[in-house]
JSON list of C-alpha atoms in Angstrom, two decimals:
[
{"chain": "A", "resi": 1, "resn": "MET", "atom": "CA", "xyz": [85.33, 178.65, 116.61]},
{"chain": "A", "resi": 2, "resn": "SER", "atom": "CA", "xyz": [87.58, 181.39, 117.43]},
{"chain": "A", "resi": 3, "resn": "ARG", "atom": "CA", "xyz": [90.41, 180.77, 120.50]},
{"chain": "A", "resi": 4, "resn": "PRO", "atom": "CA", "xyz": [88.48, 181.84, 123.46]},
{"chain": "A", "resi": 5, "resn": "THR", "atom": "CA", "xyz": [89.26, 185.45, 125.23]},
{"chain": "A", "resi": 6, "resn": "SER", "atom": "CA", "xyz": [91.65, 185.33, 128.24]},
{"chain": "A", "resi": 7, "resn": "CYS", "atom": "CA", "xyz": [91.49, 187.48, 131.33]},
{"chain": "A", "resi": 8, "resn": "LYS", "atom": "CA", "xyz": [94.58, 189.37, 130.14]},
{"chain": "A", "resi": 9, "resn": "GLU", "atom": "CA", "xyz": [93.82, 190.26, 126.95]},
{"chain": "A", "resi": 10, "resn": "ALA", "atom": "CA", "xyz": [89.98, 190.97, 128.47]},
{"chain": "A", "resi": 11, "resn": "ILE", "atom": "CA", "xyz": [91.99, 193.27, 131.02]},
{"chain": "A", "resi": 12, "resn": "GLN", "atom": "CA", "xyz": [94.12, 195.15, 128.29]},
{"chain": "A", "resi": 13, "resn": "GLN", "atom": "CA", "xyz": [91.20, 195.59, 126.16]},
{"chain": "A", "resi": 14, "resn": "TRP", "atom": "CA", "xyz": [89.19, 197.32, 128.52]},
{"chain": "A", "resi": 15, "resn": "GLU", "atom": "CA", "xyz": [92.30, 199.57, 129.43]},
{"chain": "A", "resi": 16, "resn": "ASP", "atom": "CA", "xyz": [92.56, 200.37, 125.42]},
{"chain": "A", "resi": 17, "resn": "LYS", "atom": "CA", "xyz": [88.51, 201.31, 125.46]},
{"chain": "A", "resi": 18, "resn": "THR", "atom": "CA", "xyz": [88.51, 203.59, 128.68]},
{"chain": "A", "resi": 19, "resn": "GLY", "atom": "CA", "xyz": [92.29, 205.02, 128.74]},
{"chain": "A", "resi": 20, "resn": "GLU", "atom": "CA", "xyz": [92.31, 204.50, 132.57]},
{"chain": "A", "resi": 21, "resn": "GLN", "atom": "CA", "xyz": [94.36, 201.80, 134.75]},
{"chain": "A", "resi": 22, "resn": "ALA", "atom": "CA", "xyz": [92.36, 198.21, 135.65]},
{"chain": "A", "resi": 23, "resn": "SER", "atom": "CA", "xyz": [94.97, 197.96, 138.42]},
{"chain": "A", "resi": 24, "resn": "GLU", "atom": "CA", "xyz": [93.01, 201.33, 140.15]},
{"chain": "A", "resi": 25, "resn": "GLN", "atom": "CA", "xyz": [89.70, 200.20, 139.68]},
{"chain": "A", "resi": 26, "resn": "THR", "atom": "CA", "xyz": [87.38, 198.78, 142.63]},
{"chain": "A", "resi": 27, "resn": "GLU", "atom": "CA", "xyz": [85.15, 197.88, 140.30]},
{"chain": "A", "resi": 28, "resn": "MET", "atom": "CA", "xyz": [85.56, 195.66, 137.05]},
{"chain": "A", "resi": 29, "resn": "TYR", "atom": "CA", "xyz": [83.23, 194.28, 134.67]},
{"chain": "A", "resi": 30, "resn": "LEU", "atom": "CA", "xyz": [85.23, 191.64, 132.39]},
{"chain": "A", "resi": 31, "resn": "ASN", "atom": "CA", "xyz": [81.59, 189.58, 131.52]},
{"chain": "A", "resi": 32, "resn": "PHE", "atom": "CA", "xyz": [80.21, 188.88, 128.65]},
{"chain": "A", "resi": 33, "resn": "GLN", "atom": "CA", "xyz": [83.67, 188.71, 126.06]},
{"chain": "A", "resi": 34, "resn": "TRP", "atom": "CA", "xyz": [83.62, 187.78, 122.62]},
{"chain": "A", "resi": 35, "resn": "PRO", "atom": "CA", "xyz": [85.01, 185.32, 122.34]},
{"chain": "A", "resi": 36, "resn": "PRO", "atom": "CA", "xyz": [83.75, 184.10, 125.78]},
{"chain": "A", "resi": 37, "resn": "ILE", "atom": "CA", "xyz": [86.55, 183.54, 128.66]},
{"chain": "A", "resi": 38, "resn": "ASP", "atom": "CA", "xyz": [86.81, 180.30, 129.42]},
{"chain": "A", "resi": 39, "resn": "LYS", "atom": "CA", "xyz": [89.71, 180.21, 132.03]},
{"chain": "A", "resi": 40, "resn": "MET", "atom": "CA", "xyz": [90.33, 182.70, 135.34]},
{"chain": "A", "resi": 41, "resn": "ASP", "atom": "CA", "xyz": [94.21, 182.77, 135.16]},
{"chain": "A", "resi": 42, "resn": "ASN", "atom": "CA", "xyz": [96.26, 184.72, 137.61]},
{"chain": "A", "resi": 43, "resn": "SER", "atom": "CA", "xyz": [96.42, 187.90, 135.45]},
{"chain": "A", "resi": 44, "resn": "LEU", "atom": "CA", "xyz": [93.63, 188.77, 137.35]},
{"chain": "A", "resi": 45, "resn": "GLY", "atom": "CA", "xyz": [95.84, 189.12, 140.18]},
{"chain": "A", "resi": 46, "resn": "THR", "atom": "CA", "xyz": [96.39, 192.21, 138.52]},
{"chain": "A", "resi": 47, "resn": "LEU", "atom": "CA", "xyz": [93.49, 194.11, 139.98]},
{"chain": "A", "resi": 48, "resn": "VAL", "atom": "CA", "xyz": [95.06, 194.99, 143.51]},
{"chain": "A", "resi": 49, "resn": "MET", "atom": "CA", "xyz": [91.93, 197.29, 144.13]},
{"chain": "A", "resi": 50, "resn": "VAL", "atom": "CA", "xyz": [89.15, 195.48, 142.91]},
{"chain": "A", "resi": 51, "resn": "GLU", "atom": "CA", "xyz": [85.89, 194.93, 145.21]},
{"chain": "A", "resi": 52, "resn": "LYS", "atom": "CA", "xyz": [83.60, 193.85, 142.51]},
{"chain": "A", "resi": 53, "resn": "LEU", "atom": "CA", "xyz": [84.14, 191.76, 140.05]},
{"chain": "A", "resi": 54, "resn": "SER", "atom": "CA", "xyz": [82.26, 190.50, 137.02]},
{"chain": "A", "resi": 55, "resn": "LEU", "atom": "CA", "xyz": [83.04, 187.96, 134.47]},
{"chain": "A", "resi": 56, "resn": "SER", "atom": "CA", "xyz": [79.23, 186.82, 133.93]},
{"chain": "A", "resi": 57, "resn": "THR", "atom": "CA", "xyz": [78.36, 185.31, 130.98]},
{"chain": "A", "resi": 58, "resn": "ASN", "atom": "CA", "xyz": [81.13, 183.33, 129.36]},
{"chain": "A", "resi": 59, "resn": "MET", "atom": "CA", "xyz": [82.12, 180.14, 128.95]},
{"chain": "A", "resi": 60, "resn": "ILE", "atom": "CA", "xyz": [83.97, 179.71, 132.31]},
{"chain": "A", "resi": 61, "resn": "GLU", "atom": "CA", "xyz": [84.36, 176.42, 134.29]},
{"chain": "A", "resi": 62, "resn": "LYS", "atom": "CA", "xyz": [86.49, 177.01, 137.38]},
{"chain": "A", "resi": 63, "resn": "ILE", "atom": "CA", "xyz": [86.91, 179.78, 139.41]},
{"chain": "A", "resi": 64, "resn": "ALA", "atom": "CA", "xyz": [90.35, 180.38, 139.95]},
{"chain": "A", "resi": 65, "resn": "GLY", "atom": "CA", "xyz": [93.26, 182.62, 139.70]},
{"chain": "A", "resi": 66, "resn": "ILE", "atom": "CA", "xyz": [91.74, 185.11, 142.46]},
{"chain": "A", "resi": 67, "resn": "ASN", "atom": "CA", "xyz": [94.23, 184.82, 145.23]},
{"chain": "A", "resi": 68, "resn": "SER", "atom": "CA", "xyz": [95.53, 187.74, 145.39]},
{"chain": "A", "resi": 69, "resn": "LEU", "atom": "CA", "xyz": [92.40, 190.04, 145.61]},
{"chain": "A", "resi": 70, "resn": "LYS", "atom": "CA", "xyz": [92.67, 190.98, 148.81]},
{"chain": "A", "resi": 71, "resn": "ASN", "atom": "CA", "xyz": [90.18, 193.46, 148.63]},
{"chain": "A", "resi": 72, "resn": "LEU", "atom": "CA", "xyz": [87.27, 191.58, 146.91]},
{"chain": "A", "resi": 73, "resn": "ARG", "atom": "CA", "xyz": [84.30, 191.95, 147.98]},
{"chain": "A", "resi": 74, "resn": "VAL", "atom": "CA", "xyz": [81.48, 190.71, 145.60]},
{"chain": "A", "resi": 75, "resn": "LEU", "atom": "CA", "xyz": [82.22, 188.29, 142.62]},
{"chain": "A", "resi": 76, "resn": "SER", "atom": "CA", "xyz": [79.43, 188.20, 140.00]},
{"chain": "A", "resi": 77, "resn": "LEU", "atom": "CA", "xyz": [79.83, 184.84, 137.97]},
{"chain": "A", "resi": 78, "resn": "GLY", "atom": "CA", "xyz": [76.87, 184.13, 136.61]},
{"chain": "A", "resi": 79, "resn": "ARG", "atom": "CA", "xyz": [76.04, 182.27, 133.31]},
{"chain": "A", "resi": 80, "resn": "ASN", "atom": "CA", "xyz": [79.16, 180.07, 132.91]},
{"chain": "A", "resi": 81, "resn": "TYR", "atom": "CA", "xyz": [79.82, 176.23, 133.31]},
{"chain": "A", "resi": 82, "resn": "ILE", "atom": "CA", "xyz": [81.16, 176.50, 137.27]},
{"chain": "A", "resi": 83, "resn": "LYS", "atom": "CA", "xyz": [80.08, 173.18, 138.57]},
{"chain": "A", "resi": 84, "resn": "THR", "atom": "CA", "xyz": [82.17, 173.59, 142.03]},
{"chain": "A", "resi": 85, "resn": "PHE", "atom": "CA", "xyz": [82.91, 176.38, 145.08]},
{"chain": "A", "resi": 86, "resn": "SER", "atom": "CA", "xyz": [86.27, 175.31, 144.68]},
{"chain": "A", "resi": 87, "resn": "GLY", "atom": "CA", "xyz": [89.04, 178.24, 143.96]},
{"chain": "A", "resi": 88, "resn": "LEU", "atom": "CA", "xyz": [87.38, 180.42, 147.01]},
{"chain": "A", "resi": 89, "resn": "GLU", "atom": "CA", "xyz": [89.37, 179.49, 149.79]},
{"chain": "A", "resi": 90, "resn": "THR", "atom": "CA", "xyz": [91.85, 182.54, 149.47]},
{"chain": "A", "resi": 91, "resn": "VAL", "atom": "CA", "xyz": [88.97, 185.00, 149.47]},
{"chain": "A", "resi": 92, "resn": "GLY", "atom": "CA", "xyz": [86.63, 183.33, 152.16]},
{"chain": "A", "resi": 93, "resn": "GLU", "atom": "CA", "xyz": [87.51, 186.05, 154.66]},
{"chain": "A", "resi": 94, "resn": "HIS", "atom": "CA", "xyz": [86.46, 188.67, 153.09]},
{"chain": "A", "resi": 95, "resn": "LEU", "atom": "CA", "xyz": [84.21, 188.39, 149.89]},
{"chain": "A", "resi": 96, "resn": "GLU", "atom": "CA", "xyz": [80.49, 189.23, 150.80]},
{"chain": "A", "resi": 97, "resn": "GLU", "atom": "CA", "xyz": [78.55, 188.21, 148.10]},
{"chain": "A", "resi": 98, "resn": "LEU", "atom": "CA", "xyz": [78.79, 185.91, 144.86]},
{"chain": "A", "resi": 99, "resn": "TRP", "atom": "CA", "xyz": [76.59, 185.72, 142.37]},
{"chain": "A", "resi": 100, "resn": "ILE", "atom": "CA", "xyz": [77.07, 182.54, 141.01]},
{"chain": "A", "resi": 101, "resn": "SER", "atom": "CA", "xyz": [73.16, 181.94, 138.96]},
{"chain": "A", "resi": 102, "resn": "TYR", "atom": "CA", "xyz": [73.44, 180.04, 136.07]},
{"chain": "A", "resi": 103, "resn": "ASN", "atom": "CA", "xyz": [75.61, 177.56, 136.30]},
{"chain": "A", "resi": 104, "resn": "LEU", "atom": "CA", "xyz": [76.18, 173.53, 136.54]},
{"chain": "A", "resi": 105, "resn": "ILE", "atom": "CA", "xyz": [76.32, 173.43, 140.97]},
{"chain": "A", "resi": 106, "resn": "GLU", "atom": "CA", "xyz": [74.93, 169.94, 142.06]},
{"chain": "A", "resi": 107, "resn": "LYS", "atom": "CA", "xyz": [77.45, 169.99, 145.11]},
{"chain": "A", "resi": 108, "resn": "ILE", "atom": "CA", "xyz": [77.54, 172.61, 147.50]},
{"chain": "A", "resi": 109, "resn": "LYS", "atom": "CA", "xyz": [80.89, 170.90, 148.97]},
{"chain": "A", "resi": 110, "resn": "GLY", "atom": "CA", "xyz": [83.93, 173.69, 150.32]},
{"chain": "A", "resi": 111, "resn": "VAL", "atom": "CA", "xyz": [80.91, 176.98, 150.71]},
{"chain": "A", "resi": 112, "resn": "ASN", "atom": "CA", "xyz": [82.27, 176.07, 154.97]},
{"chain": "A", "resi": 113, "resn": "VAL", "atom": "CA", "xyz": [85.10, 178.76, 154.13]},
{"chain": "A", "resi": 114, "resn": "LEU", "atom": "CA", "xyz": [83.18, 181.50, 153.14]},
{"chain": "A", "resi": 115, "resn": "LYS", "atom": "CA", "xyz": [82.80, 182.83, 156.79]},
{"chain": "A", "resi": 116, "resn": "ALA", "atom": "CA", "xyz": [82.63, 186.96, 155.30]},
{"chain": "A", "resi": 117, "resn": "LEU", "atom": "CA", "xyz": [80.02, 185.61, 152.67]},
{"chain": "A", "resi": 118, "resn": "LYS", "atom": "CA", "xyz": [76.32, 187.68, 153.36]},
{"chain": "A", "resi": 119, "resn": "VAL", "atom": "CA", "xyz": [74.82, 187.11, 150.17]},
{"chain": "A", "resi": 120, "resn": "LEU", "atom": "CA", "xyz": [74.74, 183.87, 147.64]},
{"chain": "A", "resi": 121, "resn": "TYR", "atom": "CA", "xyz": [72.89, 184.04, 144.64]},
{"chain": "A", "resi": 122, "resn": "MET", "atom": "CA", "xyz": [72.56, 180.67, 143.00]},
{"chain": "A", "resi": 123, "resn": "GLY", "atom": "CA", "xyz": [69.08, 179.83, 141.46]},
{"chain": "A", "resi": 124, "resn": "ASN", "atom": "CA", "xyz": [69.00, 178.12, 138.40]},
{"chain": "A", "resi": 125, "resn": "ASN", "atom": "CA", "xyz": [71.43, 175.89, 139.01]},
{"chain": "A", "resi": 126, "resn": "LEU", "atom": "CA", "xyz": [71.63, 171.89, 139.73]},
{"chain": "A", "resi": 127, "resn": "VAL", "atom": "CA", "xyz": [71.15, 171.05, 143.56]},
{"chain": "A", "resi": 128, "resn": "LYS", "atom": "CA", "xyz": [68.69, 168.31, 143.67]},
{"chain": "A", "resi": 129, "resn": "ASP", "atom": "CA", "xyz": [69.08, 167.20, 147.68]},
{"chain": "A", "resi": 130, "resn": "TRP", "atom": "CA", "xyz": [68.65, 168.40, 150.79]},
{"chain": "A", "resi": 131, "resn": "SER", "atom": "CA", "xyz": [72.33, 166.79, 151.67]},
{"chain": "A", "resi": 132, "resn": "GLU", "atom": "CA", "xyz": [73.95, 169.14, 149.49]},
{"chain": "A", "resi": 133, "resn": "PHE", "atom": "CA", "xyz": [71.30, 172.38, 150.91]},
{"chain": "A", "resi": 134, "resn": "ASN", "atom": "CA", "xyz": [71.93, 171.89, 154.30]},
{"chain": "A", "resi": 135, "resn": "ARG", "atom": "CA", "xyz": [76.07, 172.70, 153.68]},
{"chain": "A", "resi": 136, "resn": "LEU", "atom": "CA", "xyz": [75.04, 176.09, 154.01]},
{"chain": "A", "resi": 137, "resn": "GLN", "atom": "CA", "xyz": [74.52, 175.97, 157.28]},
{"chain": "A", "resi": 138, "resn": "GLU", "atom": "CA", "xyz": [78.50, 175.72, 156.98]},
{"chain": "A", "resi": 139, "resn": "ILE", "atom": "CA", "xyz": [78.18, 179.69, 156.45]},
{"chain": "A", "resi": 140, "resn": "PRO", "atom": "CA", "xyz": [78.61, 181.48, 159.56]},
{"chain": "A", "resi": 141, "resn": "ASN", "atom": "CA", "xyz": [76.55, 185.23, 158.70]},
{"chain": "A", "resi": 142, "resn": "LEU", "atom": "CA", "xyz": [74.07, 184.48, 155.15]},
{"chain": "A", "resi": 143, "resn": "GLN", "atom": "CA", "xyz": [71.84, 186.07, 155.38]},
{"chain": "A", "resi": 144, "resn": "ASN", "atom": "CA", "xyz": [70.50, 187.26, 151.97]},
{"chain": "A", "resi": 145, "resn": "LEU", "atom": "CA", "xyz": [69.68, 183.63, 149.39]},
{"chain": "A", "resi": 146, "resn": "LEU", "atom": "CA", "xyz": [68.71, 183.24, 146.24]},
{"chain": "A", "resi": 147, "resn": "PHE", "atom": "CA", "xyz": [67.72, 179.60, 145.45]},
{"chain": "A", "resi": 148, "resn": "VAL", "atom": "CA", "xyz": [64.31, 179.39, 143.02]},
{"chain": "A", "resi": 149, "resn": "ASN", "atom": "CA", "xyz": [64.97, 177.10, 139.91]},
{"chain": "A", "resi": 150, "resn": "ASN", "atom": "CA", "xyz": [67.25, 174.46, 141.37]},
{"chain": "A", "resi": 151, "resn": "PRO", "atom": "CA", "xyz": [65.32, 170.90, 141.08]},
{"chain": "A", "resi": 152, "resn": "LEU", "atom": "CA", "xyz": [65.05, 170.75, 144.70]},
{"chain": "A", "resi": 153, "resn": "CYS", "atom": "CA", "xyz": [62.50, 173.06, 145.38]},
{"chain": "A", "resi": 154, "resn": "GLU", "atom": "CA", "xyz": [60.70, 172.43, 141.56]},
{"chain": "A", "resi": 155, "resn": "ASN", "atom": "CA", "xyz": [57.61, 169.98, 143.00]},
{"chain": "A", "resi": 156, "resn": "MET", "atom": "CA", "xyz": [57.25, 172.25, 146.12]},
{"chain": "A", "resi": 157, "resn": "ASP", "atom": "CA", "xyz": [54.55, 174.99, 146.79]},
{"chain": "A", "resi": 158, "resn": "VAL", "atom": "CA", "xyz": [56.52, 177.81, 147.84]},
{"chain": "A", "resi": 159, "resn": "GLU", "atom": "CA", "xyz": [54.81, 178.06, 151.20]},
{"chain": "A", "resi": 160, "resn": "THR", "atom": "CA", "xyz": [56.46, 174.34, 151.97]},
{"chain": "A", "resi": 161, "resn": "TRP", "atom": "CA", "xyz": [59.67, 175.70, 150.38]},
{"chain": "A", "resi": 162, "resn": "ARG", "atom": "CA", "xyz": [60.34, 178.88, 152.54]},
{"chain": "A", "resi": 163, "resn": "ALA", "atom": "CA", "xyz": [58.71, 176.77, 155.42]},
{"chain": "A", "resi": 164, "resn": "GLN", "atom": "CA", "xyz": [62.01, 174.70, 155.10]},
{"chain": "A", "resi": 165, "resn": "VAL", "atom": "CA", "xyz": [64.43, 176.97, 154.25]},
{"chain": "A", "resi": 166, "resn": "SER", "atom": "CA", "xyz": [63.37, 179.05, 157.54]},
{"chain": "A", "resi": 167, "resn": "ARG", "atom": "CA", "xyz": [63.58, 176.14, 159.07]},
{"chain": "A", "resi": 168, "resn": "ARG", "atom": "CA", "xyz": [67.12, 175.11, 157.98]},
{"chain": "A", "resi": 169, "resn": "LEU", "atom": "CA", "xyz": [68.62, 178.52, 158.07]},
{"chain": "A", "resi": 170, "resn": "PRO", "atom": "CA", "xyz": [66.82, 179.97, 160.70]},
{"chain": "A", "resi": 171, "resn": "ALA", "atom": "CA", "xyz": [69.49, 183.26, 160.01]},
{"chain": "A", "resi": 172, "resn": "LEU", "atom": "CA", "xyz": [68.49, 184.19, 157.20]},
{"chain": "A", "resi": 173, "resn": "LYS", "atom": "CA", "xyz": [66.58, 187.36, 156.25]},
{"chain": "A", "resi": 174, "resn": "MET", "atom": "CA", "xyz": [65.69, 187.44, 152.79]},
{"chain": "A", "resi": 175, "resn": "LEU", "atom": "CA", "xyz": [64.79, 184.08, 150.38]},
{"chain": "A", "resi": 176, "resn": "ASP", "atom": "CA", "xyz": [64.54, 184.65, 147.02]},
{"chain": "A", "resi": 177, "resn": "ALA", "atom": "CA", "xyz": [64.19, 188.29, 147.33]},
{"chain": "A", "resi": 178, "resn": "VAL", "atom": "CA", "xyz": [61.49, 188.40, 149.41]},
{"chain": "A", "resi": 179, "resn": "PRO", "atom": "CA", "xyz": [61.78, 189.04, 153.33]},
{"chain": "A", "resi": 180, "resn": "ILE", "atom": "CA", "xyz": [62.18, 186.23, 155.43]},
{"chain": "A", "resi": 181, "resn": "VAL", "atom": "CA", "xyz": [59.68, 188.24, 158.11]},
{"chain": "A", "resi": 182, "resn": "LEU", "atom": "CA", "xyz": [56.98, 188.26, 155.10]},
{"chain": "A", "resi": 183, "resn": "VAL", "atom": "CA", "xyz": [57.31, 184.49, 154.85]},
{"chain": "A", "resi": 184, "resn": "ILE", "atom": "CA", "xyz": [56.31, 184.13, 158.90]},
{"chain": "A", "resi": 185, "resn": "LEU", "atom": "CA", "xyz": [53.45, 185.85, 158.83]},
{"chain": "A", "resi": 186, "resn": "HIS", "atom": "CA", "xyz": [52.54, 184.68, 155.74]},
{"chain": "A", "resi": 187, "resn": "LEU", "atom": "CA", "xyz": [52.85, 181.65, 157.18]},
{"chain": "A", "resi": 188, "resn": "ALA", "atom": "CA", "xyz": [51.22, 182.43, 160.83]},
{"chain": "A", "resi": 189, "resn": "ASN", "atom": "CA", "xyz": [48.23, 183.69, 159.15]},
{"chain": "A", "resi": 190, "resn": "ILE", "atom": "CA", "xyz": [47.76, 180.21, 157.08]},
{"chain": "A", "resi": 191, "resn": "PHE", "atom": "CA", "xyz": [48.11, 178.12, 160.02]},
{"chain": "A", "resi": 192, "resn": "THR", "atom": "CA", "xyz": [47.00, 180.08, 162.98]},
{"chain": "A", "resi": 193, "resn": "PRO", "atom": "CA", "xyz": [43.16, 179.81, 161.28]},
{"chain": "A", "resi": 194, "resn": "ILE", "atom": "CA", "xyz": [43.75, 176.23, 161.79]},
{"chain": "A", "resi": 195, "resn": "PHE", "atom": "CA", "xyz": [45.06, 175.66, 165.05]},
{"chain": "A", "resi": 196, "resn": "LEU", "atom": "CA", "xyz": [42.19, 178.26, 166.60]},
{"chain": "A", "resi": 197, "resn": "LYS", "atom": "CA", "xyz": [39.60, 176.42, 164.70]},
{"chain": "A", "resi": 198, "resn": "LYS", "atom": "CA", "xyz": [40.78, 173.17, 165.74]},
{"chain": "A", "resi": 199, "resn": "GLN", "atom": "CA", "xyz": [40.56, 174.65, 169.48]},
{"chain": "A", "resi": 200, "resn": "GLU", "atom": "CA", "xyz": [44.32, 174.32, 169.69]},
{"chain": "A", "resi": 201, "resn": "PRO", "atom": "CA", "xyz": [45.80, 177.66, 170.75]},
{"chain": "A", "resi": 202, "resn": "GLU", "atom": "CA", "xyz": [48.54, 176.06, 172.51]},
{"chain": "A", "resi": 203, "resn": "ARG", "atom": "CA", "xyz": [49.95, 174.97, 168.55]},
{"chain": "A", "resi": 204, "resn": "CYS", "atom": "CA", "xyz": [48.73, 178.19, 167.77]},
{"chain": "A", "resi": 205, "resn": "PHE", "atom": "CA", "xyz": [51.42, 179.74, 170.67]},
{"chain": "A", "resi": 206, "resn": "ILE", "atom": "CA", "xyz": [53.82, 177.29, 170.08]},
{"chain": "A", "resi": 207, "resn": "PHE", "atom": "CA", "xyz": [54.05, 177.91, 165.99]},
{"chain": "A", "resi": 208, "resn": "LEU", "atom": "CA", "xyz": [54.22, 181.53, 166.48]},
{"chain": "A", "resi": 209, "resn": "GLN", "atom": "CA", "xyz": [57.13, 181.36, 168.72]},
{"chain": "A", "resi": 210, "resn": "ALA", "atom": "CA", "xyz": [59.40, 178.59, 167.01]},
{"chain": "A", "resi": 211, "resn": "SER", "atom": "CA", "xyz": [58.71, 180.93, 163.51]},
{"chain": "A", "resi": 212, "resn": "ARG", "atom": "CA", "xyz": [60.20, 184.51, 165.41]},
{"chain": "A", "resi": 213, "resn": "SER", "atom": "CA", "xyz": [63.06, 182.21, 166.81]}
]
């Protein structure tokens, strides 16, 4: 098998192809390299202006090399072999979006450093326990979550899944590409007739109030 492409080589190839300086770019796409990149290294630190960095569709196992990226807002690492959130500590104060679907993440430990994160796409990973999912409560500004096709939600109907997530993450505005308000309205359409049929208007009122809170 060919030797993996290094980040330094991928950056140089991008410069050779475009005739531009990578250090001056606010967006950098190093995805789908061949041979694939297998390590994020300190050469990424040369991307001093980058706000959006994509390294998706490679063979990366660990997040690294981004300590000096003070302007980074969006990091795309989908379709790699990443197992943990380790390596994000130094960008946690300004990283707003993390796209990390199609990886090997089972444990969500370490997301508490993501103070500015609003968008987390982590569908098609290996999370199977609510105890791990609940760690997402440690992300104070999370608004948009994509979590489809993790083992945790595979054996749950959509309504139950969304109700459980809404209860655990009440500040969430978007779940699996569907606005939370639509989830609430859908659940209300299901449960309100049931409560009224049972002549339990009080329970109906409590449910609707809880859904809005």
